[in-house]
């Protein structure tokens, strides 16, 4: 829906001989001007109020979409302005909240029927400022969005505990005690299982100390009844919990990283890189490669051609299915990824008679290149 509305707006602007959204976006000061004008009392009472009276959201949704576009166009046409984990940080949410309060102040105050109409039009998430306060606390607050945590864990016998979905930084990537729970909170990351023998980082003064995980235990008693998700502004999405370097579950941040990496790939190779991702195969089977390439350039750069002037060579004689078969045969891995390596060894005494009575040789394990003896991680000397 977002992409179609954006294309519709562009078509209307071009048909009238006006500049399209991409040209307007690059005019200095224009973005700030638009974001300021759509929250003025004049705009709300003269334009938005017409949509409320008609019961039609189309005009308002287009402006909310444009608000997101002019604030951060990388994501504006990917998702519609709807309630979600990142909605509170979008320009559309700030704009909609301002609309709801202004409409209530001018028309809904003291009029329950009109207030209900405004809440229906703007949505409950954006009308918290005009919702009645809690009868017990006297505070206004939106409904909490919660996820049930199955368990908390502690490591190396420490008293501090972490949610099973907490993501830790390790030398071999992001890991969590429950990777499935962590993945559900951050679908754009590749998160492995945190296990005995892995190395995590703990801040000591101005430096990080490598800490080997010797034991991971489920916490039997937990005094906390809830934990909160945290998203940080800017590019850095790392923080410290009990001194350990962990990652926030911020899908939008990971998406920005992916976009930045795709922009650095030459235009002639960008489509080929994506064709190696199994998740992209259904799209390549359904749509023409040239169409996909143009849409990709538009989402990355706001134009249908790559800025470097390069484009992939489209082979019309070979189907995408045949290309996949060839690429799969050429790119088949010959070994196991290092973050999947976990091997066990049993020891046999060369001279059993030299061992003390009742003594048994320990079992050895290898996880990510680190040695485990009797399931206890050994630090490298």
PDB file of C-alpha atoms in Angstrom, residues 35 42 55 70 95 100 114 141 218 256 315:
ATOM      1  CA  UNK A  35       6.918  18.606   8.704  1.00  0.00           C
ATOM      2  CA  UNK A  42      -4.634  25.944  10.208  1.00  0.00           C
ATOM      3  CA  UNK A  55     -14.957   9.412   7.368  1.00  0.00           C
ATOM      4  CA  UNK A  70      10.581  13.395   4.471  1.00  0.00           C
ATOM      5  CA  UNK A  95       1.981  14.174  13.481  1.00  0.00           C
ATOM      6  CA  UNK A 100      -5.716  14.279  17.631  1.00  0.00           C
ATOM      7  CA  UNK A 114     -17.053  14.055  19.098  1.00  0.00           C
ATOM      8  CA  UNK A 141      -0.669   5.601  29.672  1.00  0.00           C
ATOM      9  CA  UNK A 218      18.373 -21.264  34.848  1.00  0.00           C
ATOM     10  CA  UNK A 256      19.637   0.350   8.182  1.00  0.00           C
ATOM     11  CA  UNK A 315      20.309 -13.049 -19.481  1.00  0.00           C
TER      12      UNK A 315
END
